[in-house]
PDB file of C-alpha atoms in Angstrom:
ATOM      1  CA  MET P   1     -98.459-156.954-199.451  1.00 83.00           C
ATOM      2  CA  THR P   2     -95.364-157.466-201.574  1.00 91.00           C
ATOM      3  CA  LYS P   3     -94.978-156.050-205.040  1.00 93.00           C
ATOM      4  CA  SER P   4     -94.933-160.051-206.713  1.00 94.00           C
ATOM      5  CA  ARG P   5     -98.357-160.462-204.792  1.00 94.00           C
ATOM      6  CA  PHE P   6     -99.951-157.379-205.899  1.00 95.00           C
ATOM      7  CA  GLU P   7     -98.680-157.851-209.495  1.00 96.00           C
ATOM      8  CA  ARG P   8    -100.596-161.173-209.524  1.00 96.00           C
ATOM      9  CA  ILE P   9    -103.638-159.696-208.194  1.00 96.00           C
ATOM     10  CA  ALA P  10    -103.551-156.992-210.897  1.00 95.00           C
ATOM     11  CA  GLU P  11    -102.860-159.376-213.641  1.00 96.00           C
ATOM     12  CA  PHE P  12    -106.047-161.402-212.247  1.00 97.00           C
ATOM     13  CA  PHE P  13    -108.015-158.424-212.411  1.00 97.00           C
ATOM     14  CA  ARG P  14    -106.823-157.249-215.696  1.00 96.00           C
ATOM     15  CA  ALA P  15    -107.249-160.776-217.370  1.00 97.00           C
ATOM     16  CA  HIS P  16    -111.032-160.744-216.043  1.00 98.00           C
ATOM     17  CA  GLU P  17    -112.715-157.703-217.203  1.00 97.00           C
ATOM     18  CA  LYS P  18    -115.946-158.420-215.486  1.00 98.00           C
ATOM     19  CA  LEU P  19    -114.598-158.841-212.235  1.00 97.00           C
ATOM     20  CA  TYR P  20    -112.238-155.809-212.767  1.00 98.00           C
ATOM     21  CA  PHE P  21    -115.430-153.878-213.286  1.00 98.00           C
ATOM     22  CA  ILE P  22    -117.078-155.215-210.161  1.00 98.00           C
ATOM     23  CA  LEU P  23    -113.872-154.224-208.130  1.00 98.00           C
ATOM     24  CA  ARG P  24    -114.411-150.851-209.449  1.00 97.00           C
ATOM     25  CA  ILE P  25    -117.984-150.386-208.782  1.00 97.00           C
ATOM     26  CA  ILE P  26    -117.581-151.882-205.050  1.00 98.00           C
ATOM     27  CA  TYR P  27    -114.402-149.553-204.653  1.00 97.00           C
ATOM     28  CA  LYS P  28    -116.452-146.377-205.969  1.00 97.00           C
ATOM     29  CA  TYR P  29    -120.106-146.836-205.056  1.00 98.00           C
ATOM     30  CA  LEU P  30    -120.202-148.920-201.478  1.00 97.00           C
ATOM     31  CA  PRO P  31    -118.503-146.102-199.783  1.00 97.00           C
ATOM     32  CA  LEU P  32    -121.010-143.848-201.134  1.00 97.00           C
ATOM     33  CA  LEU P  33    -123.803-145.949-200.261  1.00 97.00           C
ATOM     34  CA  VAL P  34    -122.688-146.103-196.617  1.00 96.00           C
ATOM     35  CA  TYR P  35    -122.082-142.266-196.251  1.00 94.00           C
ATOM     36  CA  VAL P  36    -125.761-141.446-197.834  1.00 95.00           C
ATOM     37  CA  SER P  37    -127.044-143.826-195.736  1.00 97.00           C
ATOM     38  CA  TYR P  38    -125.726-142.227-192.518  1.00 98.00           C
ATOM     39  CA  PRO P  39    -127.849-139.192-192.652  1.00 98.00           C
ATOM     40  CA  SER P  40    -130.891-141.491-192.850  1.00 97.00           C
ATOM     41  CA  LEU P  41    -129.909-143.277-189.725  1.00 98.00           C
ATOM     42  CA  LEU P  42    -129.587-139.672-187.806  1.00 98.00           C
ATOM     43  CA  VAL P  43    -132.894-138.886-189.553  1.00 98.00           C
ATOM     44  CA  TYR P  44    -134.404-141.992-188.156  1.00 98.00           C
ATOM     45  CA  LEU P  45    -132.909-141.336-184.681  1.00 98.00           C
ATOM     46  CA  PHE P  46    -134.360-137.715-184.679  1.00 98.00           C
ATOM     47  CA  PHE P  47    -137.697-138.758-184.831  1.00 98.00           C
ATOM     48  CA  PHE P  48    -137.769-142.517-183.333  1.00 97.00           C
ATOM     49  CA  GLY P  49    -134.727-142.542-181.001  1.00 97.00           C
ATOM     50  CA  THR P  50    -133.985-140.484-177.783  1.00 97.00           C
ATOM     51  CA  PRO P  51    -131.888-137.406-177.664  1.00 97.00           C
ATOM     52  CA  ARG P  52    -128.966-139.582-176.155  1.00 97.00           C
ATOM     53  CA  GLU P  53    -128.972-142.074-179.240  1.00 97.00           C
ATOM     54  CA  LEU P  54    -128.939-139.425-181.721  1.00 98.00           C
ATOM     55  CA  ILE P  55    -126.236-137.421-179.883  1.00 98.00           C
ATOM     56  CA  LYS P  56    -124.079-140.559-179.691  1.00 98.00           C
ATOM     57  CA  ALA P  57    -124.685-141.114-183.247  1.00 98.00           C
ATOM     58  CA  VAL P  58    -123.243-137.777-184.437  1.00 98.00           C
ATOM     59  CA  ILE P  59    -120.539-137.347-181.901  1.00 98.00           C
ATOM     60  CA  VAL P  60    -118.666-140.834-181.609  1.00 98.00           C
ATOM     61  CA  PRO P  61    -118.557-140.851-185.604  1.00 98.00           C
ATOM     62  CA  ALA P  62    -117.241-137.275-185.705  1.00 98.00           C
ATOM     63  CA  VAL P  63    -114.389-137.988-183.042  1.00 98.00           C
ATOM     64  CA  THR P  64    -113.248-141.212-184.574  1.00 98.00           C
ATOM     65  CA  PHE P  65    -113.072-139.633-188.034  1.00 98.00           C
ATOM     66  CA  ALA P  66    -111.272-136.537-186.610  1.00 98.00           C
ATOM     67  CA  ALA P  67    -109.032-139.045-184.394  1.00 98.00           C
ATOM     68  CA  ALA P  68    -108.532-141.381-187.535  1.00 98.00           C
ATOM     69  CA  THR P  69    -107.610-138.473-189.564  1.00 97.00           C
ATOM     70  CA  ALA P  70    -104.940-136.810-187.307  1.00 97.00           C
ATOM     71  CA  LEU P  71    -103.591-140.178-186.653  1.00 97.00           C
ATOM     72  CA  ARG P  72    -102.705-140.944-190.365  1.00 96.00           C
ATOM     73  CA  ALA P  73    -101.529-137.260-190.685  1.00 96.00           C
ATOM     74  CA  VAL P  74     -98.885-137.648-187.902  1.00 97.00           C
ATOM     75  CA  ILE P  75     -97.784-141.202-188.751  1.00 97.00           C
ATOM     76  CA  ASP P  76     -97.989-140.088-192.551  1.00 96.00           C
ATOM     77  CA  GLN P  77     -97.087-143.858-193.931  1.00 96.00           C
ATOM     78  CA  PRO P  78     -96.642-144.007-197.451  1.00 96.00           C
ATOM     79  CA  ARG P  79     -99.344-146.071-199.793  1.00 96.00           C
ATOM     80  CA  PRO P  80     -98.434-149.611-201.266  1.00 96.00           C
ATOM     81  CA  TYR P  81     -98.261-147.941-204.783  1.00 95.00           C
ATOM     82  CA  GLU P  82     -95.495-145.584-203.363  1.00 95.00           C
ATOM     83  CA  ALA P  83     -93.656-147.916-201.355  1.00 94.00           C
ATOM     84  CA  LEU P  84     -93.675-150.873-203.918  1.00 94.00           C
ATOM     85  CA  GLY P  85     -93.862-148.907-207.009  1.00 92.00           C
ATOM     86  CA  ILE P  86     -96.737-150.268-208.536  1.00 92.00           C
ATOM     87  CA  GLU P  87     -99.531-148.962-210.683  1.00 93.00           C
ATOM     88  CA  PRO P  88    -102.827-149.246-208.466  1.00 95.00           C
ATOM     89  CA  LEU P  89    -105.945-151.087-209.891  1.00 95.00           C
ATOM     90  CA  ILE P  90    -107.711-147.845-209.312  1.00 95.00           C
ATOM     91  CA  TYR P  91    -105.728-144.337-210.098  1.00 91.00           C
ATOM     92  CA  LYS P  92    -105.102-142.576-206.767  1.00 89.00           C
ATOM     93  CA  GLU P  93    -102.922-139.430-206.433  1.00 87.00           C
ATOM     94  CA  THR P  94    -102.880-139.234-202.386  1.00 91.00           C
ATOM     95  CA  LYS P  95     -99.163-139.414-200.828  1.00 93.00           C
ATOM     96  CA  GLY P  96     -98.788-140.991-197.627  1.00 95.00           C
ATOM     97  CA  LYS P  97    -101.424-140.977-194.933  1.00 95.00           C
ATOM     98  CA  SER P  98    -102.033-144.642-195.615  1.00 96.00           C
ATOM     99  CA  PHE P  99    -102.333-146.032-191.864  1.00 97.00           C
ATOM    100  CA  PRO P 100    -104.765-146.137-190.744  1.00 97.00           C
ATOM    101  CA  SER P 101    -107.194-146.254-193.640  1.00 97.00           C
ATOM    102  CA  ARG P 102    -109.912-143.638-193.151  1.00 97.00           C
ATOM    103  CA  HIS P 103    -112.305-145.570-195.342  1.00 96.00           C
ATOM    104  CA  SER P 104    -112.054-148.289-192.840  1.00 98.00           C
ATOM    105  CA  ALA P 105    -112.347-146.265-189.854  1.00 98.00           C
ATOM    106  CA  SER P 106    -115.567-144.471-191.255  1.00 98.00           C
ATOM    107  CA  VAL P 107    -117.179-147.317-192.440  1.00 98.00           C
ATOM    108  CA  PHE P 108    -116.914-149.063-189.298  1.00 98.00           C
ATOM    109  CA  ILE P 109    -117.715-146.555-187.064  1.00 98.00           C
ATOM    110  CA  ILE P 110    -120.827-145.847-189.056  1.00 98.00           C
ATOM    111  CA  ALA P 111    -121.693-149.604-188.993  1.00 98.00           C
ATOM    112  CA  MET P 112    -121.151-149.409-185.123  1.00 98.00           C
ATOM    113  CA  ALA P 113    -123.529-146.644-185.231  1.00 98.00           C
ATOM    114  CA  TYR P 114    -126.213-148.754-187.104  1.00 98.00           C
ATOM    115  CA  LEU P 115    -125.350-152.017-184.561  1.00 98.00           C
ATOM    116  CA  HIS P 116    -126.335-149.773-181.663  1.00 97.00           C
ATOM    117  CA  THR P 117    -129.554-148.813-183.272  1.00 97.00           C
ATOM    118  CA  ASN P 118    -130.281-152.317-185.037  1.00 97.00           C
ATOM    119  CA  VAL P 119    -128.322-155.486-184.819  1.00 97.00           C
ATOM    120  CA  TRP P 120    -129.429-156.477-188.454  1.00 98.00           C
ATOM    121  CA  LEU P 121    -128.851-153.138-190.168  1.00 97.00           C
ATOM    122  CA  GLY P 122    -125.333-153.116-188.341  1.00 98.00           C
ATOM    123  CA  ALA P 123    -124.572-156.472-189.448  1.00 98.00           C
ATOM    124  CA  GLY P 124    -125.290-155.660-192.963  1.00 98.00           C
ATOM    125  CA  MET P 125    -123.165-152.414-192.690  1.00 98.00           C
ATOM    126  CA  PHE P 126    -120.226-154.551-191.087  1.00 98.00           C
ATOM    127  CA  ALA P 127    -120.677-156.794-194.274  1.00 98.00           C
ATOM    128  CA  ILE P 128    -120.538-153.870-196.687  1.00 98.00           C
ATOM    129  CA  GLY P 129    -117.674-152.413-194.884  1.00 98.00           C
ATOM    130  CA  PHE P 130    -115.618-155.836-195.594  1.00 98.00           C
ATOM    131  CA  PHE P 131    -116.173-155.573-199.132  1.00 98.00           C
ATOM    132  CA  ILE P 132    -115.170-151.635-198.955  1.00 98.00           C
ATOM    133  CA  VAL P 133    -111.684-152.393-197.415  1.00 98.00           C
ATOM    134  CA  LEU P 134    -111.088-155.870-199.664  1.00 98.00           C
ATOM    135  CA  SER P 135    -111.637-153.569-202.607  1.00 98.00           C
ATOM    136  CA  ARG P 136    -108.911-150.745-201.167  1.00 97.00           C
ATOM    137  CA  VAL P 137    -106.133-153.654-200.377  1.00 97.00           C
ATOM    138  CA  LEU P 138    -107.094-155.209-203.773  1.00 97.00           C
ATOM    139  CA  ALA P 139    -106.807-152.040-205.448  1.00 97.00           C
ATOM    140  CA  GLY P 140    -103.268-151.232-204.157  1.00 96.00           C
ATOM    141  CA  VAL P 141    -104.093-148.450-202.379  1.00 96.00           C
ATOM    142  CA  HIS P 142    -103.938-149.769-198.664  1.00 97.00           C
ATOM    143  CA  TYR P 143    -101.978-152.348-197.083  1.00 97.00           C
ATOM    144  CA  GLU P 144    -103.933-155.254-195.026  1.00 97.00           C
ATOM    145  CA  LYS P 145    -102.585-153.475-191.951  1.00 97.00           C
ATOM    146  CA  ASP P 146    -104.387-149.991-192.802  1.00 98.00           C
ATOM    147  CA  VAL P 147    -107.775-151.543-193.035  1.00 98.00           C
ATOM    148  CA  LEU P 148    -107.410-153.803-190.218  1.00 98.00           C
ATOM    149  CA  ALA P 149    -106.227-150.730-187.688  1.00 98.00           C
ATOM    150  CA  GLY P 150    -109.390-148.609-189.194  1.00 98.00           C
ATOM    151  CA  LEU P 151    -111.457-151.118-188.254  1.00 98.00           C
ATOM    152  CA  LEU P 152    -110.207-152.049-184.938  1.00 98.00           C
ATOM    153  CA  PHE P 153    -109.776-148.348-184.159  1.00 98.00           C
ATOM    154  CA  SER P 154    -113.398-147.829-184.904  1.00 98.00           C
ATOM    155  CA  VAL P 155    -114.746-150.829-182.999  1.00 98.00           C
ATOM    156  CA  LEU P 156    -112.924-150.074-180.055  1.00 98.00           C
ATOM    157  CA  LEU P 157    -114.020-146.460-180.063  1.00 98.00           C
ATOM    158  CA  GLY P 158    -117.614-147.723-181.141  1.00 98.00           C
ATOM    159  CA  ILE P 159    -117.695-149.898-178.091  1.00 98.00           C
ATOM    160  CA  PHE P 160    -116.365-147.273-175.690  1.00 98.00           C
ATOM    161  CA  GLY P 161    -118.736-144.386-177.081  1.00 98.00           C
ATOM    162  CA  PHE P 162    -121.779-146.422-177.741  1.00 98.00           C
ATOM    163  CA  TYR P 163    -121.931-149.015-175.165  1.00 96.00           C
ATOM    164  CA  ILE P 164    -119.785-147.943-172.420  1.00 95.00           C
ATOM    165  CA  ILE P 165    -120.326-144.205-171.892  1.00 89.00           C
TER     166      ILE P 165
END
């Protein structure tokens, strides 16, 4: 994302208050929906799944989250609002740690856990994930490569953790 491109996006949202409101709702509440739903998946697997499914649904996301957190701390790439000198559409104080996006990694590994349990719920979580990562880029808190890296990181670890081992 370039500064001029973000400024055009920001101008559009600031000129369309209803769309700006929707962006803020998606940015704030869709991640919350995913994180609140994840324990429901674990409870479901506890009662109706196998012990192996439950263990995978706990361990694979935990390892992915920890690995993404460590990776972004090591890389410590500045966020768009730092590097480009822009005011993000949604205020954020975090400095650095932009790559990979931990929101992206988290939502997509949870989506992989759902996908492993139920294809339709997994597809729904993937759809929600795309709205979440889009909101992160549009708000100016992540680059496209940050959210794409988080998505690919989680999908690859999810394939390995849920389907190979």
